[in-house]
XYZ file of C-alpha atoms in Angstrom:
242
model
C -59.900 32.418 8.642
C -56.659 32.574 10.594
C -53.789 34.815 9.468
C -50.367 33.412 8.431
C -48.966 34.815 11.688
C -51.474 32.866 13.770
C -50.821 29.734 11.683
C -47.078 29.787 12.381
C -47.543 30.909 15.983
C -49.621 27.821 16.733
C -47.040 25.586 15.142
C -43.926 27.325 16.455
C -43.141 24.665 19.114
C -43.374 21.910 16.471
C -41.163 23.880 14.059
C -38.562 24.437 16.788
C -38.547 20.729 17.663
C -38.195 19.723 13.992
C -35.312 22.152 13.476
C -33.581 20.853 16.612
C -33.974 17.246 15.406
C -32.616 18.081 11.937
C -29.651 20.024 13.315
C -29.022 17.309 15.912
C -28.894 14.642 13.202
C -26.530 16.823 11.193
C -24.352 17.433 14.229
C -24.186 13.878 15.554
C -25.156 11.284 12.931
C -24.728 12.228 9.276
C -23.615 15.449 7.624
C -23.285 16.683 4.032
C -19.850 17.887 2.960
C -18.639 19.518 -0.258
C -15.158 18.805 -1.628
C -13.478 22.250 -1.717
C -10.175 21.480 -3.492
C -8.366 19.113 -5.881
C -6.423 17.405 -3.090
C -8.332 14.098 -3.307
C -8.130 13.611 -7.066
C -8.473 11.321 -8.903
C -11.041 9.595 -6.664
C -12.901 12.685 -5.435
C -13.386 15.814 -7.500
C -13.802 19.488 -6.625
C -17.533 20.071 -6.308
C -18.431 16.547 -5.202
C -21.024 16.443 -2.418
C -20.609 13.699 0.166
C -22.494 12.226 3.062
C -20.205 11.794 6.069
C -20.772 9.273 8.857
C -20.370 11.035 12.219
C -21.049 7.883 14.258
C -18.122 5.945 12.808
C -15.711 6.705 15.651
C -18.164 7.487 18.448
C -21.208 9.564 19.323
C -20.733 13.316 18.990
C -22.467 15.368 21.675
C -25.004 17.367 19.632
C -23.893 20.925 18.784
C -20.573 20.575 20.657
C -18.606 21.156 17.444
C -19.968 24.700 17.224
C -17.874 25.597 20.275
C -14.615 23.858 19.272
C -13.639 20.277 18.541
C -16.607 17.902 18.929
C -17.042 16.111 22.250
C -17.083 12.362 21.580
C -19.056 10.219 24.014
C -18.363 6.505 23.967
C -15.554 6.200 21.411
C -16.397 3.064 19.423
C -13.300 2.650 17.251
C -10.283 4.477 15.881
C -9.645 5.436 12.268
C -7.945 2.760 10.184
C -5.375 3.090 7.442
C -7.154 4.020 4.257
C -10.137 5.749 5.909
C -11.109 9.052 4.274
C -11.862 11.474 7.100
C -13.088 15.027 7.576
C -11.323 17.031 10.292
C -10.244 20.437 11.543
C -6.533 20.869 10.721
C -4.134 22.251 13.357
C -3.324 25.242 11.186
C -6.897 26.491 10.714
C -9.873 27.509 12.798
C -12.896 25.350 13.538
C -14.741 26.798 10.566
C -12.218 25.176 8.164
C -12.588 21.474 7.422
C -10.207 19.302 5.397
C -10.722 15.891 3.839
C -7.748 13.499 3.599
C -6.868 9.820 3.805
C -5.452 8.205 6.960
C -1.976 6.839 6.219
C -0.276 6.528 9.617
C -1.677 5.267 12.939
C -0.411 5.914 16.492
C 3.083 4.464 16.856
C 3.801 4.400 13.113
C 6.960 5.862 11.598
C 6.257 7.545 8.250
C 9.065 8.176 5.761
C 9.493 8.418 1.987
C 11.488 6.802 -0.806
C 11.077 9.313 -3.598
C 7.319 9.722 -3.762
C 6.608 6.283 -2.310
C 5.244 6.266 1.248
C 6.930 3.966 3.758
C 5.226 2.864 6.969
C 7.693 1.548 9.532
C 10.167 1.063 6.705
C 7.758 -0.891 4.466
C 6.541 0.786 1.250
C 2.845 1.087 0.522
C 2.048 -1.134 -2.433
C 1.227 0.830 -5.566
C 0.652 -0.351 -9.147
C 0.730 2.212 -11.941
C -2.345 2.440 -14.163
C -1.378 2.894 -17.808
C -2.786 2.764 -21.312
C -6.487 3.080 -22.011
C -7.419 2.535 -18.338
C -5.387 5.621 -17.369
C -6.853 7.671 -20.226
C -10.414 6.720 -19.302
C -9.912 7.819 -15.679
C -8.365 11.139 -16.729
C -11.131 11.802 -19.246
C -13.873 10.969 -16.763
C -12.345 13.435 -14.278
C -12.139 16.240 -16.829
C -8.375 16.884 -16.781
C -8.416 19.771 -16.902
C -10.737 22.666 -17.890
C -8.440 25.281 -16.345
C -5.270 23.533 -17.632
C -3.826 23.244 -14.153
C -2.357 19.848 -14.998
C -0.415 18.514 -17.953
C -1.846 14.993 -18.511
C 1.484 13.870 -19.975
C 3.117 14.445 -16.557
C 0.475 12.679 -14.471
C 0.870 9.175 -13.058
C -2.106 7.252 -11.664
C -1.654 4.421 -9.172
C -3.765 1.821 -7.462
C -2.384 1.998 -3.944
C -3.084 -0.598 -1.233
C -2.803 -0.615 2.530
C -3.725 -3.054 5.294
C -6.416 -2.376 7.908
C -6.104 -3.428 11.549
C -8.179 -6.538 10.761
C -5.764 -7.518 8.009
C -8.024 -6.758 5.054
C -6.709 -4.792 2.079
C -7.915 -1.274 1.301
C -7.326 -0.206 -2.327
C -7.786 3.291 -3.758
C -6.495 5.600 -6.509
C -3.672 8.109 -6.065
C -2.048 10.584 -8.433
C 1.482 11.961 -8.794
C 2.622 14.862 -10.954
C 6.103 15.115 -12.495
C 5.699 18.908 -12.508
C 6.403 18.842 -8.758
C 9.747 18.042 -7.187
C 9.929 15.624 -4.256
C 10.390 17.649 -1.043
C 9.683 14.734 1.315
C 12.659 12.435 0.734
C 14.535 13.361 3.923
C 11.491 13.808 6.151
C 10.398 11.296 8.783
C 7.408 11.505 11.088
C 6.636 9.614 14.282
C 2.909 9.422 14.993
C 2.163 9.913 18.717
C -0.626 8.316 20.691
C -4.159 9.361 19.740
C -2.895 11.080 16.556
C -2.925 10.243 12.850
C -0.891 11.022 9.737
C -3.063 12.037 6.774
C -2.381 12.663 3.094
C -4.304 13.755 0.026
C -4.654 11.213 -2.767
C -3.426 13.927 -5.155
C 0.012 13.555 -3.597
C 1.729 16.584 -5.117
C -1.108 19.125 -4.974
C -2.333 18.977 -1.394
C -1.734 20.346 2.072
C -1.606 17.486 4.540
C 0.406 16.097 7.463
C 3.623 16.777 5.544
C 2.780 20.481 5.973
C 0.838 20.859 9.217
C 1.843 17.694 11.082
C -0.231 14.904 12.548
C -3.844 15.469 13.586
C -5.451 14.637 16.924
C -8.383 12.237 17.221
C -10.444 14.980 18.865
C -10.264 17.064 15.664
C -11.938 14.385 13.507
C -15.516 15.178 12.529
C -16.559 12.176 10.422
C -15.662 9.468 7.929
C -16.576 10.167 4.305
C -19.309 7.733 3.284
C -20.556 8.214 -0.288
C -21.065 10.740 -3.093
C -24.632 11.988 -3.314
C -24.191 14.682 -5.980
C -21.496 16.206 -8.180
C -21.391 19.485 -10.075
C -19.435 17.574 -12.717
C -22.635 15.670 -13.541
C -20.906 12.302 -13.721
C -24.015 10.390 -12.706
C -22.284 7.005 -12.673
C -20.338 8.085 -9.548
C -23.380 9.236 -7.592
C -24.264 6.864 -4.766
C -20.961 5.003 -4.847
C -19.224 4.374 -1.500
C -15.923 6.155 -1.014
C -12.956 3.794 -1.071
């Protein structure tokens, strides 16, 4: 009867190959990601686990991201307005990843009218959600066990933007009257191969208003769907991310 050592020794090459395949898939094709903050409320919650599509914008050279920004071979497309992306922000090291929504594309001019976002002078369409619909969304998101937010000061919106193909992308955003509006006088010009990103929780997030635009090379993946949530809201599991 062979010993456990001999058993694993015989199978070591197979184990190494399997590990390399698994890590390669994680590095280049699809990767799990956990939402670390409240910045994407009300659509995504702290503790949500996502699958992220790493092939969306091109093929990542396997393991290249462990040595800096990933090396993209054969860029297939660029992020579109409304895409939810995972990236390394300019202000942090490679070990820190953020998740935000793409608002501005190369060449866009981003400005603000109060808390409304303007792209090239045109406001993003947003319709406030009120009444029982608003209350149901807030209740389903658990606002808020640690009392960080006062529900009476929260405003929920269905915001819409246009993709490059002309289709409409619609998603939820949140504004909080507890926060002043520091963006009114700010304007941002998005350079080539860069993008302007914002959290859907517009007043409780660090995004391009703080650290500036992000480069394409810093993008790791596009958020795909929720596969698990510590909040145990099972109806959300498996739903694509808008």
